[in-house]
């Protein structure tokens, strides 16, 4: 039987953005306190019964968010040629955190990012994932 454990940690960052081509006031530069939930899938547990230490996931998420925090997202390289919408931010963090996890997580854990959820405001969220 294949067992799955999905761990999640939360983080946040403050950043500004504008949505070029948007037919409303979001075309103007404005800011959000973005909420992020990162989900990590593990299938194996270590000798003490953990898929991956929550502290390690939190550290990796903080590192990924630090490049976005207190920035104008439109000015950052990951969003060249595309609006920094919640959807595009979620996809960017999925891949950024996934790379960090692949570099640092024990290979025996089989850990991978399964989903990223971004909340632009309370009650307005997007979830991004890719099928393996």
PDB file of N, CA and C in Angstrom, residues 40-43 51-52 101-102 105-113:
ATOM      1  N   UNK A  40       3.735  19.913   1.217  1.00  0.00           N
ATOM      2  CA  UNK A  40       4.821  19.024   0.823  1.00  0.00           C
ATOM      3  C   UNK A  40       4.353  17.588   1.015  1.00  0.00           C
ATOM      4  N   UNK A  41       4.494  16.801  -0.025  1.00  0.00           N
ATOM      5  CA  UNK A  41       4.084  15.397  -0.002  1.00  0.00           C
ATOM      6  C   UNK A  41       5.289  14.511   0.301  1.00  0.00           C
ATOM      7  N   UNK A  42       5.123  13.625   1.277  1.00  0.00           N
ATOM      8  CA  UNK A  42       6.139  12.628   1.613  1.00  0.00           C
ATOM      9  C   UNK A  42       5.473  11.264   1.599  1.00  0.00           C
ATOM     10  N   UNK A  43       6.239  10.260   1.212  1.00  0.00           N
ATOM     11  CA  UNK A  43       5.689   8.907   1.211  1.00  0.00           C
ATOM     12  C   UNK A  43       6.404   8.004   2.196  1.00  0.00           C
ATOM     13  N   UNK A  51       8.084  12.643   8.085  1.00  0.00           N
ATOM     14  CA  UNK A  51       8.321  12.716   6.649  1.00  0.00           C
ATOM     15  C   UNK A  51       9.385  13.756   6.354  1.00  0.00           C
ATOM     16  N   UNK A  52       9.259  14.886   6.981  1.00  0.00           N
ATOM     17  CA  UNK A  52      10.223  15.985   6.863  1.00  0.00           C
ATOM     18  C   UNK A  52       9.951  16.918   8.031  1.00  0.00           C
ATOM     19  N   UNK A 101      13.711  22.464  -2.054  1.00  0.00           N
ATOM     20  CA  UNK A 101      13.437  21.196  -1.385  1.00  0.00           C
ATOM     21  C   UNK A 101      14.263  20.067  -2.000  1.00  0.00           C
ATOM     22  N   UNK A 102      14.346  20.035  -3.312  1.00  0.00           N
ATOM     23  CA  UNK A 102      15.131  18.993  -3.989  1.00  0.00           C
ATOM     24  C   UNK A 102      16.609  19.072  -3.622  1.00  0.00           C
ATOM     25  N   UNK A 105      16.371  18.548   0.963  1.00  0.00           N
ATOM     26  CA  UNK A 105      15.649  17.500   1.704  1.00  0.00           C
ATOM     27  C   UNK A 105      16.366  16.170   1.540  1.00  0.00           C
ATOM     28  N   UNK A 106      16.310  15.344   2.557  1.00  0.00           N
ATOM     29  CA  UNK A 106      16.903  14.007   2.417  1.00  0.00           C
ATOM     30  C   UNK A 106      16.233  13.259   1.261  1.00  0.00           C
ATOM     31  N   UNK A 107      17.034  12.664   0.417  1.00  0.00           N
ATOM     32  CA  UNK A 107      16.488  11.951  -0.746  1.00  0.00           C
ATOM     33  C   UNK A 107      15.595  10.786  -0.316  1.00  0.00           C
ATOM     34  N   UNK A 108      15.853  10.253   0.859  1.00  0.00           N
ATOM     35  CA  UNK A 108      15.073   9.113   1.334  1.00  0.00           C
ATOM     36  C   UNK A 108      13.634   9.492   1.661  1.00  0.00           C
ATOM     37  N   UNK A 109      13.359  10.772   1.872  1.00  0.00           N
ATOM     38  CA  UNK A 109      12.001  11.185   2.237  1.00  0.00           C
ATOM     39  C   UNK A 109      11.058  11.141   1.038  1.00  0.00           C
ATOM     40  N   UNK A 110      11.604  11.253  -0.166  1.00  0.00           N
ATOM     41  CA  UNK A 110      10.762  11.334  -1.353  1.00  0.00           C
ATOM     42  C   UNK A 110       9.909  12.588  -1.357  1.00  0.00           C
ATOM     43  N   UNK A 111      10.318  13.596  -0.587  1.00  0.00           N
ATOM     44  CA  UNK A 111       9.518  14.814  -0.426  1.00  0.00           C
ATOM     45  C   UNK A 111       9.499  15.636  -1.705  1.00  0.00           C
ATOM     46  N   UNK A 112       8.314  16.190  -1.994  1.00  0.00           N
ATOM     47  CA  UNK A 112       8.173  17.117  -3.114  1.00  0.00           C
ATOM     48  C   UNK A 112       7.049  18.087  -2.787  1.00  0.00           C
ATOM     49  N   UNK A 113       7.114  19.261  -3.383  1.00  0.00           N
ATOM     50  CA  UNK A 113       6.033  20.226  -3.215  1.00  0.00           C
ATOM     51  C   UNK A 113       4.819  19.676  -3.949  1.00  0.00           C
TER      52      UNK A 113
END
